XYZ file of N, CA and C in Angstrom:
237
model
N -61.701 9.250 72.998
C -63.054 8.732 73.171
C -63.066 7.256 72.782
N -64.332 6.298 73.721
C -63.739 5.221 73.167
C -65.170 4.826 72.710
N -64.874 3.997 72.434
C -66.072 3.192 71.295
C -67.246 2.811 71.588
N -67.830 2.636 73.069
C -69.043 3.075 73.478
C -69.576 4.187 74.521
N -68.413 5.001 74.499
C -69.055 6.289 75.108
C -70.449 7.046 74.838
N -70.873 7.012 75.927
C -72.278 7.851 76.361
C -73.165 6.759 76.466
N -72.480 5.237 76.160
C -73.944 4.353 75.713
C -74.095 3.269 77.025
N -75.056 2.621 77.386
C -75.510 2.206 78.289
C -75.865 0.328 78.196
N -75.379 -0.642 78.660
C -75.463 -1.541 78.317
C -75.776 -2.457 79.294
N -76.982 -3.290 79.565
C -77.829 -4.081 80.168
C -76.722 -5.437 79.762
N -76.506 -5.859 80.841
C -75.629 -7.317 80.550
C -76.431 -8.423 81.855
N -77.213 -9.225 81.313
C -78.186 -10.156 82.175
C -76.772 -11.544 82.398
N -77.011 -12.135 83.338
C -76.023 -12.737 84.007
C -74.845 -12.475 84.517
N -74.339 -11.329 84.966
C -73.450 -10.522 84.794
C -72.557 -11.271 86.280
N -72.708 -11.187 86.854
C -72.369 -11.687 88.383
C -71.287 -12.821 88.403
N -71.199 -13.364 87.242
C -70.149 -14.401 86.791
C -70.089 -14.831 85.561
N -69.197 -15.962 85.409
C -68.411 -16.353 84.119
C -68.306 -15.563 83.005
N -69.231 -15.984 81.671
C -69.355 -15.229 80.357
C -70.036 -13.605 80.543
N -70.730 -13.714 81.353
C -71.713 -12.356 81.867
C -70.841 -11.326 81.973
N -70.104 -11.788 83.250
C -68.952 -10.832 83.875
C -68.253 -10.550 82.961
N -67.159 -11.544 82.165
C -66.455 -10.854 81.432
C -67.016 -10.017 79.749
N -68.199 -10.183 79.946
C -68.885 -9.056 78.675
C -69.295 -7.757 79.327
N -69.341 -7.927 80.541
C -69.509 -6.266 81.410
C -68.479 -5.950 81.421
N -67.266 -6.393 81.857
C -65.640 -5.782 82.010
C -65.819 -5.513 80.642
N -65.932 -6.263 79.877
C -65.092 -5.768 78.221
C -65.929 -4.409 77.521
N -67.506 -4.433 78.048
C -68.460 -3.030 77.541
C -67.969 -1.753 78.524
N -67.325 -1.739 79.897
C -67.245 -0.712 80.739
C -65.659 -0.507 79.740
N -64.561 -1.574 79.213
C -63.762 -0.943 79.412
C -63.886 0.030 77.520
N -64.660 -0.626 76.946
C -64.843 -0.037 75.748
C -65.584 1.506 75.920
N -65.667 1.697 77.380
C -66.389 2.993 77.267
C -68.235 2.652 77.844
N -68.780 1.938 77.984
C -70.194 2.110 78.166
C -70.287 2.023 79.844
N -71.899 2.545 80.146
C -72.018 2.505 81.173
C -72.688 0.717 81.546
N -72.499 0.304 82.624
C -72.743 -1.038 82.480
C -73.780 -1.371 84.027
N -74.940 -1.947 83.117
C -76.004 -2.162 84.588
C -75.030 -3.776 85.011
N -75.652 -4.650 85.657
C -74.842 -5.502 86.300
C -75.764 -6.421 86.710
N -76.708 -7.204 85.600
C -77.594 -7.896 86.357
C -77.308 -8.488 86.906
N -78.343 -9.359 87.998
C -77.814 -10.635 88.736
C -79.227 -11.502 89.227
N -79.594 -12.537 89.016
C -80.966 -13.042 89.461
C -80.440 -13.632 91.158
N -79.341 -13.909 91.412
C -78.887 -14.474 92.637
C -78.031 -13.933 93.158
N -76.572 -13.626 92.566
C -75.544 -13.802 93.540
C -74.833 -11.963 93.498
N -75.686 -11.819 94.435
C -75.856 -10.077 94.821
C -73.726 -9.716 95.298
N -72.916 -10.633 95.499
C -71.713 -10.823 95.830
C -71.112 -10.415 94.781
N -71.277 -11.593 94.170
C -70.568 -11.739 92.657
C -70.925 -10.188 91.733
N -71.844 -9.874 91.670
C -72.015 -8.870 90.796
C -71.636 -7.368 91.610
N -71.597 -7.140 92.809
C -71.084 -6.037 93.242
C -69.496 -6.410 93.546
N -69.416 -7.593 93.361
C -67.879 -7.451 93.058
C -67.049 -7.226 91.590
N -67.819 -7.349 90.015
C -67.940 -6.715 89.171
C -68.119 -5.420 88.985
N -69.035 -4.848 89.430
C -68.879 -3.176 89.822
C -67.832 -2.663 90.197
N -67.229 -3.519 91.317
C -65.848 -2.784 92.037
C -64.816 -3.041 90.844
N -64.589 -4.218 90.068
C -63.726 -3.914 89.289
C -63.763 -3.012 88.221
N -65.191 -2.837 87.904
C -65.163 -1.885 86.500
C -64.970 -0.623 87.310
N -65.219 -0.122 88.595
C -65.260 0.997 88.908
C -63.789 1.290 89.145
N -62.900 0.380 89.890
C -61.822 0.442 90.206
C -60.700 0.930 89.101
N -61.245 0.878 87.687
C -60.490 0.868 86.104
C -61.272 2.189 85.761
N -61.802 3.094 86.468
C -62.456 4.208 86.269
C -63.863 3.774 85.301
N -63.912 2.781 85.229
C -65.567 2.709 84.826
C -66.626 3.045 84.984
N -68.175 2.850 84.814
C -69.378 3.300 85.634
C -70.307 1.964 85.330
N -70.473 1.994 86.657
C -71.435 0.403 86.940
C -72.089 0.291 87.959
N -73.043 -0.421 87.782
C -74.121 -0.449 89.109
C -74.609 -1.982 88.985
N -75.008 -2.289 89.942
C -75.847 -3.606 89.866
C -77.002 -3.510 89.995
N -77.708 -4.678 89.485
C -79.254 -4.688 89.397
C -79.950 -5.978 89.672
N -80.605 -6.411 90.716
C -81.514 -7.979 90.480
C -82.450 -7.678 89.942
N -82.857 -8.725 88.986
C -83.558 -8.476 88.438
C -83.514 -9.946 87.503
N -84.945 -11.041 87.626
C -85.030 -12.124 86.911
C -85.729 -11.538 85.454
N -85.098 -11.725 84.354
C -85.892 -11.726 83.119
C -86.825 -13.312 82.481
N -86.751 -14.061 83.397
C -87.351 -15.082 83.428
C -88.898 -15.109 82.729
N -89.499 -14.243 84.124
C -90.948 -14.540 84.266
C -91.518 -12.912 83.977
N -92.790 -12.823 83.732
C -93.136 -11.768 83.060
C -93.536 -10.982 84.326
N -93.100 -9.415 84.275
C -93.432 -8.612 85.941
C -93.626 -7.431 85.565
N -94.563 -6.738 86.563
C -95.064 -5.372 86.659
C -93.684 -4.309 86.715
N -92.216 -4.921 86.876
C -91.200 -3.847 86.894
C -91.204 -3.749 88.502
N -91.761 -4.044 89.334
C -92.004 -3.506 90.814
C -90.344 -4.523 91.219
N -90.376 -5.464 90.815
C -89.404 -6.748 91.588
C -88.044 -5.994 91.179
N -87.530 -4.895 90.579
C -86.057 -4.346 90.344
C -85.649 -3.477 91.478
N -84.517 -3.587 91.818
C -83.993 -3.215 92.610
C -82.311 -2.884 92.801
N -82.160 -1.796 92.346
C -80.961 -1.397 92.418
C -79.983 -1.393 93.514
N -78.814 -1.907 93.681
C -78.453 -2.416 94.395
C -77.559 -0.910 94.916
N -76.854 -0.805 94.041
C -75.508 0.467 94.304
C -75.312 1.349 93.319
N -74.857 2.582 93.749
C -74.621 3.263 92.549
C -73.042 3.003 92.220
């Protein structure tokens, strides 16, 4: 078992640089990993494929934490 099994971890910028590699490092510690992205819908389902590809679990998500919202603007991209 590894060290965040069962647990679930929201990583906002995820789609590149520092983002990305704190989602690789939470999927490979074991967590499940959302995959935000305010733009680059590419970049972050290409993060998914790697955590998934290492038997991980990841999904992507747009989603700006910017501005304040009813929740309606999320949109899951992939399972």
């Amino acid at each position: 078992m590894t060290k965040l099994e069962g647990k679930v971890a929201v990583v906002t910028g995820a789609s590149k640089g520092i983002g990305a590699s704190i989602a690789k490092h939470l999927a490979a510690e074991g967590a499940a990993v959302v995959v935000n992205y305010a733009s680059s819908k590419e970049g972050a389902d290409q993060v998914v494929d790697e955590i998934i590809s290492v038997g991980g679990k990841a999904i992507s998500l747009r989603h700006s934490f910017a501005y304040r919202s009813s929740g309606k603007c999320c949109q899951k991209s992939r399972d």
